[in-house]
Coordinates of C-alpha atoms and ligand atoms in Angstrom, one line a residue:
M11 CA -17.1 29.5 -28.7
P12 CA -13.7 28.7 -27.4
N13 CA -10.7 29.8 -29.4
L14 CA -7.6 27.8 -29.7
Q15 CA -5.9 29.0 -26.5
Q16 CA -8.9 28.0 -24.5
R17 CA -8.8 24.3 -25.9
D18 CA -7.5 22.0 -23.6
P19 CA -5.7 19.2 -25.5
F20 CA -5.4 16.8 -22.5
A21 CA -9.3 16.9 -21.9
V22 CA -9.9 16.7 -25.7
W23 CA -7.9 13.3 -25.8
W24 CA -9.5 12.0 -22.5
N25 CA -13.0 13.0 -23.1
G26 CA -12.6 11.4 -26.6
R27 CA -11.1 8.3 -25.4
A28 CA -14.0 8.2 -22.8
R29 CA -16.7 8.6 -25.1
E30 CA -15.4 6.0 -27.5
A31 CA -15.5 3.5 -24.6
G32 CA -19.1 4.6 -23.7
F33 CA -18.4 6.8 -20.8
E34 CA -19.9 10.4 -20.5
N35 CA -16.6 12.1 -20.1
A36 CA -13.2 11.8 -18.8
E37 CA -14.2 12.2 -15.2
A38 CA -16.7 9.2 -15.3
L39 CA -13.8 7.1 -17.0
A40 CA -11.3 8.1 -14.4
A41 CA -13.6 7.3 -11.5
A42 CA -14.6 3.9 -13.1
F43 CA -10.9 3.0 -13.4
A44 CA -9.8 4.6 -10.2
L45 CA -7.2 6.6 -12.4
P46 CA -5.6 9.5 -10.5
R47 CA -4.6 12.6 -12.5
Y48 CA -0.9 11.4 -12.8
R49 CA -1.9 8.2 -14.4
L50 CA -3.9 10.0 -17.0
A51 CA -1.0 12.3 -17.6
Q52 CA 1.3 9.3 -18.0
I53 CA -1.1 7.5 -20.5
Y54 CA -1.5 10.9 -22.5
R55 CA 2.2 11.4 -22.7
A56 CA 2.9 7.7 -23.9
A57 CA 0.2 8.1 -26.5
T58 CA 0.9 11.7 -28.0
K59 CA 4.4 12.4 -27.1
E60 CA 6.2 9.0 -27.1
L61 CA 4.0 7.6 -29.7
A62 CA 3.8 4.2 -27.9
P63 CA 2.2 1.4 -29.9
G64 CA -0.3 0.4 -27.3
Y65 CA -1.1 0.2 -23.5
D66 CA 1.3 -2.8 -23.3
A67 CA 4.2 -0.5 -23.9
I68 CA 3.5 1.8 -21.1
T69 CA 5.7 0.2 -18.7
V70 CA 5.4 2.7 -15.9
L71 CA 1.9 1.4 -15.3
P72 CA 1.2 -1.6 -13.4
A73 CA 0.5 -4.9 -15.4
D74 CA -3.0 -5.5 -14.3
L75 CA -3.9 -1.8 -15.0
R76 CA -2.5 -2.0 -18.6
E77 CA -4.5 -5.2 -19.0
R78 CA -7.8 -3.5 -18.0
L79 CA -7.2 -0.6 -20.1
R80 CA -6.2 -2.6 -23.2
T81 CA -9.5 -4.5 -23.0
A82 CA -11.8 -1.4 -22.2
L83 CA -10.3 1.5 -24.2
K84 CA -9.1 2.1 -27.6
W85 CA -5.5 2.8 -28.2
S86 CA -6.4 4.6 -31.5
S87 CA -9.7 5.6 -33.2
L88 CA -8.4 4.2 -36.4
V89 CA -7.6 0.7 -37.9
V90 CA -5.2 0.6 -40.9
E91 CA -6.9 -1.2 -43.7
R92 CA -4.2 -0.6 -46.4
E93 CA -0.8 1.0 -46.9
A94 CA 0.8 1.8 -50.3
T95 CA 4.2 3.3 -51.0
S96 CA 5.0 5.1 -54.3
K97 CA 7.8 3.4 -56.4
D98 CA 10.2 6.5 -55.8
G99 CA 9.6 5.8 -52.1
Q100 CA 8.6 9.3 -51.4
T101 CA 4.9 9.0 -50.6
T102 CA 3.0 6.4 -48.3
K103 CA -0.7 6.6 -48.3
F104 CA -2.9 5.0 -45.5
L105 CA -6.5 4.0 -45.8
F106 CA -8.1 3.8 -42.3
A107 CA -11.3 2.4 -41.1
L108 CA -13.2 4.4 -38.3
A109 CA -15.2 2.4 -35.7
D110 CA -18.4 2.6 -37.8
G111 CA -16.7 1.4 -40.8
K112 CA -16.3 4.7 -42.7
E113 CA -13.0 5.1 -44.5
V114 CA -10.5 8.1 -44.6
E115 CA -7.1 8.6 -45.8
A116 CA -3.7 10.1 -44.8
V117 CA -0.5 10.6 -46.6
L118 CA 3.1 10.5 -45.5
M119 CA 5.3 12.6 -47.7
R120 CA 9.2 12.4 -47.5
H121 CA 10.3 15.5 -49.2
R122 CA 13.9 15.7 -50.9
G123 CA 14.9 18.7 -48.9
G124 CA 14.3 16.9 -45.7
R125 CA 10.9 17.9 -44.7
T126 CA 8.3 15.2 -43.7
T127 CA 4.7 16.0 -44.2
A128 CA 1.6 14.2 -42.9
C129 CA -1.7 15.1 -44.9
I130 CA -4.8 14.2 -42.9
S131 CA -8.4 14.2 -43.4
S132 CA -11.1 16.1 -41.4
Q133 CA -14.4 14.4 -42.5
A134 CA -15.3 11.1 -43.9
G135 CA -16.3 12.0 -47.4
C136 CA -17.1 15.6 -48.3
A137 CA -20.2 17.4 -49.1
L138 CA -18.7 20.0 -51.7
K139 CA -18.8 18.0 -54.8
C140 CA -15.7 19.7 -56.5
D141 CA -16.0 18.4 -60.1
F142 CA -12.3 17.1 -60.1
C143 CA -12.1 15.7 -56.7
A144 CA -12.5 11.9 -56.1
T145 CA -13.6 12.5 -52.5
G146 CA -16.5 14.9 -53.9
Q147 CA -17.6 12.3 -56.1
G148 CA -18.1 9.8 -53.3
G149 CA -20.4 12.1 -51.3
F150 CA -20.5 13.0 -47.5
F151 CA -20.5 10.4 -44.8
R152 CA -19.9 12.4 -41.5
N153 CA -17.7 14.7 -39.5
M154 CA -14.7 13.1 -37.7
T155 CA -14.1 13.6 -34.2
A156 CA -11.0 15.6 -33.0
L157 CA -9.4 12.2 -31.9
E158 CA -10.1 10.7 -35.1
I159 CA -8.3 13.5 -37.0
F160 CA -5.5 13.5 -34.5
D161 CA -5.0 9.8 -34.5
Q162 CA -4.1 10.0 -38.2
A163 CA -1.1 12.2 -37.3
V164 CA -0.1 9.8 -34.5
H165 CA -0.2 6.9 -36.8
V166 CA 1.6 8.6 -39.6
A167 CA 4.4 9.9 -37.2
R168 CA 4.8 6.5 -35.6
R169 CA 5.2 5.1 -39.2
A170 CA 7.7 7.8 -40.2
R171 CA 9.8 6.9 -37.0
Q172 CA 10.5 3.5 -38.0
E173 CA 12.6 5.2 -40.8
K174 CA 14.0 7.5 -38.2
L175 CA 12.2 10.5 -39.5
S176 CA 10.0 12.8 -37.6
L177 CA 7.2 14.9 -38.9
T178 CA 8.1 18.5 -39.6
N179 CA 4.8 19.6 -41.2
L180 CA 1.1 18.7 -41.4
V181 CA -1.6 19.8 -43.8
F182 CA -5.4 19.3 -43.8
M183 CA -5.5 18.4 -47.3
G184 CA -7.0 15.0 -47.2
M185 CA -10.7 14.2 -47.3
G186 CA -13.3 16.6 -46.3
E187 CA -13.7 20.4 -45.6
P188 CA -11.9 21.5 -42.5
F189 CA -14.0 24.5 -41.8
L190 CA -17.3 22.6 -42.2
N191 CA -16.1 20.6 -39.1
Y192 CA -14.5 23.7 -37.4
D193 CA -14.4 22.7 -33.6
A194 CA -13.2 19.1 -34.1
V195 CA -10.5 20.4 -36.4
M196 CA -9.5 23.1 -34.0
D197 CA -9.5 20.7 -31.1
S198 CA -7.2 18.5 -33.1
V199 CA -4.9 21.4 -33.8
A200 CA -4.8 22.0 -30.1
L201 CA -3.6 18.3 -29.7
L202 CA -1.2 18.4 -32.5
N203 CA 0.2 21.8 -31.0
D204 CA 0.5 20.6 -27.4
G205 CA 4.1 21.2 -26.0
Q206 CA 3.3 18.5 -23.4
G207 CA 2.2 16.1 -26.2
F208 CA 2.6 15.8 -30.0
N209 CA 4.4 19.1 -30.0
L210 CA 4.0 20.2 -33.8
G211 CA 4.5 23.9 -34.0
A212 CA 1.6 25.9 -35.4
R213 CA 3.7 27.5 -38.1
H214 CA 4.3 24.0 -39.4
I215 CA 0.6 23.2 -39.8
T216 CA -1.6 24.3 -42.7
I217 CA -5.4 24.3 -43.0
S218 CA -6.9 24.3 -46.6
T219 CA -10.3 25.2 -47.4
A220 CA -12.4 25.3 -50.5
G221 CA -13.6 28.8 -49.4
V222 CA -15.9 28.5 -46.5
V223 CA -16.0 32.3 -45.9
T224 CA -17.6 32.0 -42.2
G225 CA -14.8 29.7 -41.4
I226 CA -11.9 32.0 -42.6
E227 CA -13.6 34.8 -40.6
R228 CA -13.6 32.9 -37.4
F229 CA -10.2 31.6 -38.0
A230 CA -8.9 35.1 -38.4
G231 CA -9.9 35.7 -34.7
E232 CA -8.0 32.6 -33.3
G233 CA -4.8 34.6 -32.7
I234 CA -2.7 31.5 -33.8
Q235 CA 0.0 30.9 -36.3
I236 CA -1.5 28.1 -38.2
N237 CA -1.0 28.7 -41.9
L238 CA -4.1 29.1 -44.2
A239 CA -4.4 27.8 -47.7
I240 CA -7.4 28.6 -50.1
S241 CA -8.4 26.3 -52.9
L242 CA -9.0 28.7 -55.7
H243 CA -8.6 26.9 -58.8
A244 CA -10.1 29.5 -61.2
P245 CA -9.9 33.2 -61.6
D246 CA -13.6 33.9 -62.5
D247 CA -16.8 32.9 -61.2
T248 CA -18.4 31.1 -64.1
L249 CA -15.5 28.6 -64.2
R250 CA -15.0 28.4 -60.5
T251 CA -18.7 27.7 -60.0
S252 CA -18.5 24.8 -62.7
L253 CA -15.5 23.4 -60.9
M254 CA -16.6 24.1 -57.2
P255 CA -20.3 24.4 -56.5
I256 CA -19.3 26.2 -53.1
N257 CA -18.6 29.3 -55.2
K258 CA -22.2 29.9 -55.6
K259 CA -22.6 30.5 -52.0
W260 CA -19.3 32.4 -51.5
P261 CA -18.2 33.9 -54.9
I262 CA -14.6 34.7 -55.6
A263 CA -15.0 38.6 -54.7
T264 CA -16.5 37.6 -51.3
L265 CA -13.8 35.0 -50.7
V266 CA -10.9 37.1 -51.8
G267 CA -12.5 39.9 -49.6
A268 CA -12.4 37.6 -46.6
V269 CA -8.8 36.5 -47.2
K270 CA -7.7 40.1 -47.5
S271 CA -9.4 41.0 -44.2
Y272 CA -7.7 37.8 -42.7
V273 CA -4.3 39.2 -43.9
A274 CA -4.9 42.7 -42.6
A275 CA -6.0 41.3 -39.2
T276 CA -3.3 38.7 -38.8
N277 CA -0.4 39.9 -40.9
R278 CA 0.1 36.3 -41.8
K279 CA 0.9 35.0 -45.6
V280 CA -2.0 33.2 -47.3
F281 CA -1.3 30.4 -49.9
Y282 CA -3.6 30.0 -52.7
E283 CA -4.0 26.7 -54.3
Y284 CA -4.3 26.6 -58.2
L285 CA -4.9 23.1 -59.7
M286 CA -3.6 23.1 -63.3
L287 CA -6.2 21.6 -65.5
A288 CA -5.5 21.3 -69.1
G289 CA -7.4 23.4 -71.4
V290 CA -9.7 24.6 -68.6
N291 CA -8.0 27.0 -66.4
D292 CA -4.4 27.0 -67.7
R293 CA -4.6 29.7 -70.4
P294 CA -2.6 33.0 -70.4
E295 CA -5.7 34.9 -69.7
D296 CA -6.5 32.9 -66.6
A297 CA -2.9 33.7 -65.4
R298 CA -3.5 37.4 -66.1
Q299 CA -6.9 37.4 -64.5
L300 CA -5.5 35.4 -61.3
A301 CA -2.9 38.0 -61.1
D302 CA -5.4 40.9 -61.2
L303 CA -7.3 39.3 -58.5
L304 CA -4.6 38.7 -56.0
G305 CA -2.9 42.2 -55.9
G306 CA -1.9 43.0 -52.4
P307 CA 0.7 41.9 -49.9
L308 CA 1.3 38.3 -48.2
H309 CA 0.1 35.9 -50.8
H310 CA 1.5 33.0 -52.5
V311 CA 0.2 30.8 -55.3
N312 CA 0.8 27.1 -55.4
L313 CA 0.3 25.7 -58.9
I314 CA -0.7 22.1 -58.3
P315 CA -0.4 19.5 -61.0
Y316 CA -3.4 17.4 -61.1
N317 CA -3.6 14.0 -60.3
A318 CA -5.8 11.9 -62.6
T319 CA -9.1 10.5 -61.2
D320 CA -12.2 9.3 -62.9
A321 CA -13.2 12.8 -63.6
P322 CA -12.6 14.0 -67.2
Y323 CA -9.7 16.4 -66.4
R324 CA -6.0 16.1 -67.2
C325 CA -3.2 17.9 -65.8
A326 CA -1.7 20.9 -67.8
D327 CA 1.7 20.0 -69.4
P328 CA 4.9 21.4 -67.8
A329 CA 5.5 24.0 -70.5
T330 CA 2.1 25.5 -70.0
M331 CA 2.5 25.4 -66.3
R332 CA 5.9 27.3 -66.7
R333 CA 4.3 29.9 -68.9
F334 CA 1.3 30.3 -66.5
Q335 CA 4.0 30.8 -63.8
S336 CA 6.0 33.4 -65.7
I337 CA 2.9 35.5 -66.5
L338 CA 2.2 35.7 -62.7
R339 CA 5.8 36.6 -62.1
E340 CA 5.7 39.5 -64.5
R341 CA 2.8 40.9 -62.5
G342 CA 4.5 40.5 -59.1
V343 CA 2.5 37.5 -57.9
P344 CA 5.0 34.9 -56.1
S345 CA 4.2 31.4 -57.0
T346 CA 5.6 27.8 -56.9
I347 CA 5.0 24.8 -59.1
R348 CA 4.4 21.8 -56.9
H349 CA 6.0 18.6 -57.9
T350 CA 3.5 15.6 -58.3
M351 CA 3.9 13.0 -55.5
G352 CA 2.4 9.6 -55.4
D353 CA 0.6 9.4 -58.7
D354 CA 1.3 5.8 -59.1
I355 CA -0.4 5.0 -55.8
A356 CA -3.6 7.1 -56.4
A357 CA -2.4 9.8 -53.9
A358 CA -4.9 12.5 -54.9
C359 CA -7.5 13.2 -52.5
G360 CA -10.1 10.4 -51.9
Q361 CA -8.4 8.1 -54.7
L362 CA -7.4 5.2 -52.3
R363 CA -11.0 5.0 -50.9
V364 CA -12.4 4.9 -54.5
E365 CA -9.8 2.3 -55.5
S366 CA -10.7 0.2 -52.3
S367 CA -14.6 0.2 -52.9
R368 CA -13.9 -0.7 -56.5
K369 CA -11.9 -3.7 -55.5
E370 CA -14.8 -4.5 -52.9
S371 CA -17.4 -4.2 -55.8
K372 CA -15.2 -6.6 -58.1
A373 CA -15.0 -9.0 -55.2
A374 CA -18.9 -8.8 -54.7
S375 CA -19.6 -9.5 -58.3
A376 CA -17.0 -12.3 -58.5
Ligands
LIG419 N1 -11.6 20.9 -48.7 C1 -10.3 21.4 -48.6 C2 -9.2 20.3 -48.1 C3 -9.2 19.2 -49.0 S1 -8.9 19.1 -50.6 C4 -9.9 22.2 -49.7 O1 -10.6 22.2 -50.8 O2 -9.0 22.9 -49.7 C5 -7.1 19.4 -50.6 C6 -6.5 20.0 -51.8 O3 -6.3 19.0 -52.8 C7 -7.4 21.0 -52.6 O4 -6.7 22.1 -53.0 C8 -7.9 20.3 -53.7 O5 -8.6 21.0 -54.6 C9 -7.0 19.4 -54.2 N2 -7.2 18.2 -55.0 C10 -8.4 17.6 -55.2 N3 -8.5 16.6 -56.0 C11 -7.3 16.6 -56.4 C12 -6.6 16.0 -57.6 N4 -7.1 15.1 -58.1 N5 -5.2 16.2 -57.8 C13 -4.5 17.2 -57.2 N6 -5.3 17.9 -56.2 C14 -6.4 17.6 -55.8

C-alpha cells in the first residue's frame, strides 16, 4: 500500500484521464497521441496549476493537437448541473453530474476573515446512514475516482478565481465517507498537495471521518500534515448508535482510543465535530460526559449548528449552545461554535441532491 509520499500526482492525473477515455493507462494514451513527456507536463500544469478552462486555452499546444485532445479526452470528470449562492453571498453550492449520471456536491465558502474554503465529496452517496444526514438517507451509489474528487476542487477554485479569491482551505465534508474510499482520497490529496500543480498545503486540508477506525490507524502512518476531524456527535454509545449506526462496529471507546493513538503518533491536533441537535445531545450532562471522554492533549471540539433536513431534528438554540460550550470550557476542553453557512440554499450534506431529485420527481409526475 503506497503512502502519500509515494503517490505520484502526475501519474494519478494522467492515468485517470486515460482511463476515462478508454485507454489502459497514461502510457497507452501518450503513445496513441504521440505525446512526449513535456507535452503531458504542459497539459497537467494548465489543468491543475493554471486552472485553464479547457484544452483550447492551452496556447502552448499546436492548434491541431488541441483539437484532437478536445474531442478525445475530458477536461473535467464533472459537469455542473446546478449552482446556488446563499442570499448573504458567503456560500455557493455546486451540484455535479459524474459520467454515469451519479450526482455529487461541493461547496465554496467565503469566510469573513478572508479564508476561502472548498468542501468536497468523496463518494456518490454514503453507506453509513447517519440518521440526521441527507446523504445517508439517499443511500450509497459508488466510490468516486481520485480525479473526480480532485476535479471538484479545480472547479471550485476556478469559480473562486472569477472573484479574485484563491482557495485557502479544503475539507472532505461533502457527501460520502473518505476513509471508506481511502486510496482514491489519498491520491486526490496528492493531487491537491502537488507543488507543481494545485499546490494546496497539507495543513490547509482536513479529512472528516464518521469514525472508521481502520482508516484512522492507516492515516496515522501516512506521515503527513493533513488535519483529521472526527464526527462524534454524541458522548455515549446508546445515543451515538441511534444517530450513527457505524458506532456499532467501532464504539466510542475504540474510536477515541484510536484517535489518542493517532495524536500520540503524530503530535497533531484532532478536531471533534459535534452537531448540536435540540433535545437530543445538547443537555448539560452531555457536555459533562463529552468533556470526560476527551481529556488529554491536542483536541478541539467544533460545535456545529444543525442544518434542517427532512430528518426529525432541529438545531439547538444559541443560548443552549453557549451553555454547552461553557461547560466544556470549565472542564478545560477547547471548543468553537461554528456559524451556520448557506442554510437558505440547503447547504447541509447531501441536501442539494435531495432537492434536485425532488424537482425531478415533481417534473415526472406533472
Ligand atoms: N462521512 C464524513 C464526512 C462527510 S459529513 C463524516 O461523517 O465526517 C461532514 C460533516 O457534516 C459530518 O460531521 C456530518 O455529521 C455533518 N452533517 C451531516 N448532516 C448535517 C446537517 N444536516 N447539518 C450540519 N452538519 C451535518
